[in-house]
PDB file of C-alpha atoms in Angstrom:
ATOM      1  CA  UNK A   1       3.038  16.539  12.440  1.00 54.00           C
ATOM      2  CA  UNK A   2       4.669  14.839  15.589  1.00 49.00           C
ATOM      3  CA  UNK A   3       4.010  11.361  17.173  1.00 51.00           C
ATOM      4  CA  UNK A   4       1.721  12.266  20.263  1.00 50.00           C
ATOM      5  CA  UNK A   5       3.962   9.825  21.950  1.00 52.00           C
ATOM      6  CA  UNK A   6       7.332   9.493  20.317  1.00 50.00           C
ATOM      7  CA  UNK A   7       8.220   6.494  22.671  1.00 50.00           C
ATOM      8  CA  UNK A   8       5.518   3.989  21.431  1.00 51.00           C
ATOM      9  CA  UNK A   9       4.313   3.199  17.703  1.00 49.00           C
ATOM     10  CA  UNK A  10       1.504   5.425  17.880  1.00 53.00           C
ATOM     11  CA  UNK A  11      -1.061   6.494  14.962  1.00 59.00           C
ATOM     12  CA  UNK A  12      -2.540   9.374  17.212  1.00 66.00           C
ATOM     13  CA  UNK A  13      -0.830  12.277  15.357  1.00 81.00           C
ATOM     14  CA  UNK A  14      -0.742  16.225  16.685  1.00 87.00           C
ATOM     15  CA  UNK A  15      -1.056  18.925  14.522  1.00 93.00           C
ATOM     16  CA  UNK A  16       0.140  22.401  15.463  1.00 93.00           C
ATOM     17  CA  UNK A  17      -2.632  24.635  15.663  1.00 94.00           C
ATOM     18  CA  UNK A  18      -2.129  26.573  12.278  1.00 94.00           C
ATOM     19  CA  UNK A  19      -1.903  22.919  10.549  1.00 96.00           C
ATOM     20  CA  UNK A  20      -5.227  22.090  11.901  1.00 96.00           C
ATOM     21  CA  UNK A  21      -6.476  25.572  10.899  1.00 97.00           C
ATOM     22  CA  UNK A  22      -5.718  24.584   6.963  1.00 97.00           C
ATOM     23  CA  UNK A  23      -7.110  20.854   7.601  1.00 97.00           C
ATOM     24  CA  UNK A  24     -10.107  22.600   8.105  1.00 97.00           C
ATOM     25  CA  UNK A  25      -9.964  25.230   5.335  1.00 97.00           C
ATOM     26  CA  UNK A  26      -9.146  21.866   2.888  1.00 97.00           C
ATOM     27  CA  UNK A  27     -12.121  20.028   4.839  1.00 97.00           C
ATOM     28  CA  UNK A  28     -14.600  22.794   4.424  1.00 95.00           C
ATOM     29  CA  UNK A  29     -13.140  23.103   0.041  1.00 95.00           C
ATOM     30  CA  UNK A  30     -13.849  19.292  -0.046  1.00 95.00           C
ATOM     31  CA  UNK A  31     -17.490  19.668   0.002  1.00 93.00           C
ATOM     32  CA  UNK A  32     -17.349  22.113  -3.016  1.00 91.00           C
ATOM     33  CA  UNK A  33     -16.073  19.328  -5.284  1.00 92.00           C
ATOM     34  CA  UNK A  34     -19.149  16.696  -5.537  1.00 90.00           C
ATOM     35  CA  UNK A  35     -21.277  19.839  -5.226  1.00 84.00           C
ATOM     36  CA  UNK A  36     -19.351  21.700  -8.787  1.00 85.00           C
ATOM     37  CA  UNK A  37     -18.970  18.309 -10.118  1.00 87.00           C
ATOM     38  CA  UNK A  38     -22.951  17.426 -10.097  1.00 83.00           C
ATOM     39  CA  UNK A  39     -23.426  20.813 -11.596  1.00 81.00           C
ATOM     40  CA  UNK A  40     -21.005  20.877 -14.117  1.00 85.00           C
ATOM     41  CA  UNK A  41     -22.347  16.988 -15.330  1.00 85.00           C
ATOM     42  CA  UNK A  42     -25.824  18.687 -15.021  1.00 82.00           C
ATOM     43  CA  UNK A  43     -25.227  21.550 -17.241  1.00 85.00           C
ATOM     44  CA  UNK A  44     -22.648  19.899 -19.434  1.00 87.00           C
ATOM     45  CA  UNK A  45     -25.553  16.926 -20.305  1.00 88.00           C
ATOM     46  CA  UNK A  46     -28.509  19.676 -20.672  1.00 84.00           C
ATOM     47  CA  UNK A  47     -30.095  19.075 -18.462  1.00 81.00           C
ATOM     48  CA  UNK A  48     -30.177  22.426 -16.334  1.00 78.00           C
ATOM     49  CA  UNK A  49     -29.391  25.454 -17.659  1.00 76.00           C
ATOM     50  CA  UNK A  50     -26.047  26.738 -15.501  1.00 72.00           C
ATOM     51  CA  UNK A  51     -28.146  29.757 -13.672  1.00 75.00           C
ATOM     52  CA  UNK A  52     -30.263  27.312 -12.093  1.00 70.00           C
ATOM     53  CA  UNK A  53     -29.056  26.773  -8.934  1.00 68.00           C
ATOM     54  CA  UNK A  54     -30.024  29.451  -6.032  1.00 70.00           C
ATOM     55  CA  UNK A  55     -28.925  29.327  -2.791  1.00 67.00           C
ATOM     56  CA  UNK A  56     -32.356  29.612  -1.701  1.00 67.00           C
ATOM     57  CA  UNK A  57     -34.141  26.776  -3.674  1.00 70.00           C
ATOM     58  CA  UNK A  58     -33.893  22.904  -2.612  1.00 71.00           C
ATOM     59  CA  UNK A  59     -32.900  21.148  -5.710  1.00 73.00           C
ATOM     60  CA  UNK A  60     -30.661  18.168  -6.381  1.00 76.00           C
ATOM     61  CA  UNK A  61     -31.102  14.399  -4.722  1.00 82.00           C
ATOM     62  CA  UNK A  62     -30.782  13.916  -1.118  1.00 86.00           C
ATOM     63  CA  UNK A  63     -26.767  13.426  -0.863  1.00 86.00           C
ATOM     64  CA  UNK A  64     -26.319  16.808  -2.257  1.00 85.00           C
ATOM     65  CA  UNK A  65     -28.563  18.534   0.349  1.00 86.00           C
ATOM     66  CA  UNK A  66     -26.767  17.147   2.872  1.00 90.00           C
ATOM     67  CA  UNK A  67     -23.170  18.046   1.610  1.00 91.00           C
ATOM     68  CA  UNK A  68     -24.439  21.814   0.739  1.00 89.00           C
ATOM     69  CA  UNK A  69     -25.744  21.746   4.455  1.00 90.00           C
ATOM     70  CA  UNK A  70     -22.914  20.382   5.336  1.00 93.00           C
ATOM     71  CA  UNK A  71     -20.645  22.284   3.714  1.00 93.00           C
ATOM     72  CA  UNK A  72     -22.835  25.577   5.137  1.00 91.00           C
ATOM     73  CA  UNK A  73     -22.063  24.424   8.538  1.00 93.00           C
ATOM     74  CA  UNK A  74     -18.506  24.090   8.196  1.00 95.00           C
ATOM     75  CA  UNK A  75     -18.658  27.997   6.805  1.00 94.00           C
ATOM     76  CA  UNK A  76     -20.329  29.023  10.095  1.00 94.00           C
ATOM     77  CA  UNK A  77     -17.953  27.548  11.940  1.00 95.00           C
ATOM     78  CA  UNK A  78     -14.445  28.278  10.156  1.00 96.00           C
ATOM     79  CA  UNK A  79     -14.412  31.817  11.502  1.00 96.00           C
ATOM     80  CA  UNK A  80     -14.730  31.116  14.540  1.00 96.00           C
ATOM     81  CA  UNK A  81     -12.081  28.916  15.137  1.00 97.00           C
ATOM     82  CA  UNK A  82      -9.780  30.849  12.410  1.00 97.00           C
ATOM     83  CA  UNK A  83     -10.309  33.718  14.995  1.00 97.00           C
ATOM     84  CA  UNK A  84      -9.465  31.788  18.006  1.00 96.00           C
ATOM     85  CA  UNK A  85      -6.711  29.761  16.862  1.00 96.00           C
ATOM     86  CA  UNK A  86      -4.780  33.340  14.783  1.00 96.00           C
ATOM     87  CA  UNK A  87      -4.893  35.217  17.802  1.00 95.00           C
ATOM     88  CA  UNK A  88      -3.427  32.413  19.573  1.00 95.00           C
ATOM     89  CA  UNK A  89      -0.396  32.408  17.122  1.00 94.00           C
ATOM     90  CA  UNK A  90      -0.205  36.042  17.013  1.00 94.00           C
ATOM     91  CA  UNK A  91      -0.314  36.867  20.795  1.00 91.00           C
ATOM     92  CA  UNK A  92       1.873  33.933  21.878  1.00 89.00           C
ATOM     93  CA  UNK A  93      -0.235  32.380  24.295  1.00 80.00           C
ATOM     94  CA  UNK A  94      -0.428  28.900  25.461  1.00 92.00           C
ATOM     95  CA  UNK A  95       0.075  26.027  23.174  1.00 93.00           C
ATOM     96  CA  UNK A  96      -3.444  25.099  22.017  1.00 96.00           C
ATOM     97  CA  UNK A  97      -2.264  22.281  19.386  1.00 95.00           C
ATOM     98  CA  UNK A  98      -3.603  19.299  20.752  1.00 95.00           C
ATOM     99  CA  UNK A  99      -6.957  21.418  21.451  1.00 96.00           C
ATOM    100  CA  UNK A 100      -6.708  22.454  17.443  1.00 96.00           C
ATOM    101  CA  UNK A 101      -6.506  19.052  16.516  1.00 96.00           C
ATOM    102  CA  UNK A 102      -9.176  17.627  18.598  1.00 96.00           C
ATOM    103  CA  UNK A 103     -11.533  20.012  17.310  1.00 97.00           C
ATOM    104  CA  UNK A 104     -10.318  19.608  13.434  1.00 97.00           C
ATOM    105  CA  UNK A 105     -11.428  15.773  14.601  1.00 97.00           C
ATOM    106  CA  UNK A 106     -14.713  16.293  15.604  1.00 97.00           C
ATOM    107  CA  UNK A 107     -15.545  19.023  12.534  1.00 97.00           C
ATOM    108  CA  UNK A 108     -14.825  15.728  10.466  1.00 97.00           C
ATOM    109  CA  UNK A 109     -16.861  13.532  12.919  1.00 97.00           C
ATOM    110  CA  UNK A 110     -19.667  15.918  12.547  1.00 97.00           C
ATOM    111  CA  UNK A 111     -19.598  16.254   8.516  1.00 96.00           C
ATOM    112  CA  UNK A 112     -19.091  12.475   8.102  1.00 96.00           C
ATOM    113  CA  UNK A 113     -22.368  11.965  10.268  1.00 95.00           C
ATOM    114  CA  UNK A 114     -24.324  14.708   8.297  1.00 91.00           C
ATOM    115  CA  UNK A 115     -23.404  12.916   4.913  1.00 92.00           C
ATOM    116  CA  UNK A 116     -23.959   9.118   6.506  1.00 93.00           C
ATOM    117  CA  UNK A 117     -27.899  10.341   7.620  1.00 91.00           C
ATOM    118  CA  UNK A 118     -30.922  12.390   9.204  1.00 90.00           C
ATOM    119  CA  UNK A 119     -32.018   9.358  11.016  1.00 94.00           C
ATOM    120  CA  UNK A 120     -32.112  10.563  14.556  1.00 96.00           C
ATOM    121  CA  UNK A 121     -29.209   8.114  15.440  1.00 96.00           C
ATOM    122  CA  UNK A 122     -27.082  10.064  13.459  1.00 95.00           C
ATOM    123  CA  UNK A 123     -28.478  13.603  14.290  1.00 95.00           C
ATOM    124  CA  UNK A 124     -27.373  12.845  17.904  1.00 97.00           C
ATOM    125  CA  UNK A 125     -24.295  11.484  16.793  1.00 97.00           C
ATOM    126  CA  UNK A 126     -23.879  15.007  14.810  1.00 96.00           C
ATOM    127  CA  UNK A 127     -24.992  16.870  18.187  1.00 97.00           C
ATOM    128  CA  UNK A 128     -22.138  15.089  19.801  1.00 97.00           C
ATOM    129  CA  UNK A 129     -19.569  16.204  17.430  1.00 98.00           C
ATOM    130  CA  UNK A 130     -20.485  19.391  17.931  1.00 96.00           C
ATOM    131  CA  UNK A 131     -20.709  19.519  21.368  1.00 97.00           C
ATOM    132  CA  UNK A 132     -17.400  18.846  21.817  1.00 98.00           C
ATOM    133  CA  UNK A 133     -16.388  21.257  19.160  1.00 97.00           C
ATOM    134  CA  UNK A 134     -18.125  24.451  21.234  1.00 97.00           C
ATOM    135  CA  UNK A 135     -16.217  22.877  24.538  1.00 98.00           C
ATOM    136  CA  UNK A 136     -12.916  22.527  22.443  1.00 98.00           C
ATOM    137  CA  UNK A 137     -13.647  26.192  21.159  1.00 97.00           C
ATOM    138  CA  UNK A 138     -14.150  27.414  24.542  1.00 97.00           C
ATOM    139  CA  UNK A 139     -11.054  25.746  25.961  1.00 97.00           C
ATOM    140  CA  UNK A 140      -9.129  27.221  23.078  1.00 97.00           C
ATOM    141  CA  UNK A 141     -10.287  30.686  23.730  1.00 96.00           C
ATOM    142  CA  UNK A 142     -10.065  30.458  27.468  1.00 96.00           C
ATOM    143  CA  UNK A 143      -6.132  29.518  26.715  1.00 95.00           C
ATOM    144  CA  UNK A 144      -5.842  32.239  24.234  1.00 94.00           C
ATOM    145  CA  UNK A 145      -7.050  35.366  26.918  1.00 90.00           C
TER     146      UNK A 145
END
């Protein structure tokens, strides 16, 4: 990580590309550790057996929806950008840090809004993260042709 602007006292911070790639990768593992830890307190108390939980059933309080959806969304999205940004190391191509970082940004924005609420305030707030994430991606791939 580099100062954006090495001349001033800046917080703004750049990653390279394949350092934003593993921000993600740790971003998307994050939501696995409230999700194991309710299970593992829910089994180790008794009160669900440890084959309950199926990826098709709604179970849990509302905070643990919202991080599994969460979570699922981050999963749709990781190879996507993984693709982009590992061709762009591989082939060379234009620099596509800042772009990297910017979208690692709003994937954060976008989870941290889907964990605050469902309100619609915060579902358009959501929309807006990731509206800028399928511009970012779109930049990014444009750069990496």
């Amino acid at each position: 990580m580099v100062p954006k602007n090495k001349e001033e006292n800046s917080t703004i911070m750049e990653l390279s590309s394949s350092q934003a790639l593993l921000g993600f990768v740790g971003w998307t593992f994050s939501h696995v550790i409230p999700v194991i830890g309710l299970r593992v307190m829910k089994v180790l108390t008794g009160k669900f057996q440890y084959n309950v939980w199926k990826s098709d059933t709604t179970h849990g309080p509302e905070w643990y929806q919202r991080i599994r959806r969460s979570h699922d969304n981050c999963l749709q999205n990781l190879p996507l950008y993984a693709t982009i940004v590992l061709l762009n190391i591989v082939n060379q191509k234009n620099n596509i840090d800042h772009l990297a970082t910017w979208y690692l940004l709003a994937r954060i924005g976008q989870s941290v809004s889907h964990l605050i609420s469902e309100k619609p305030l915060w579902v358009n707030i959501r929309f807006g993260f990731f509206a800028i994430q399928i511009g970012l991606l779109g930049a990014m791939g444009y750069l990496t042709l």
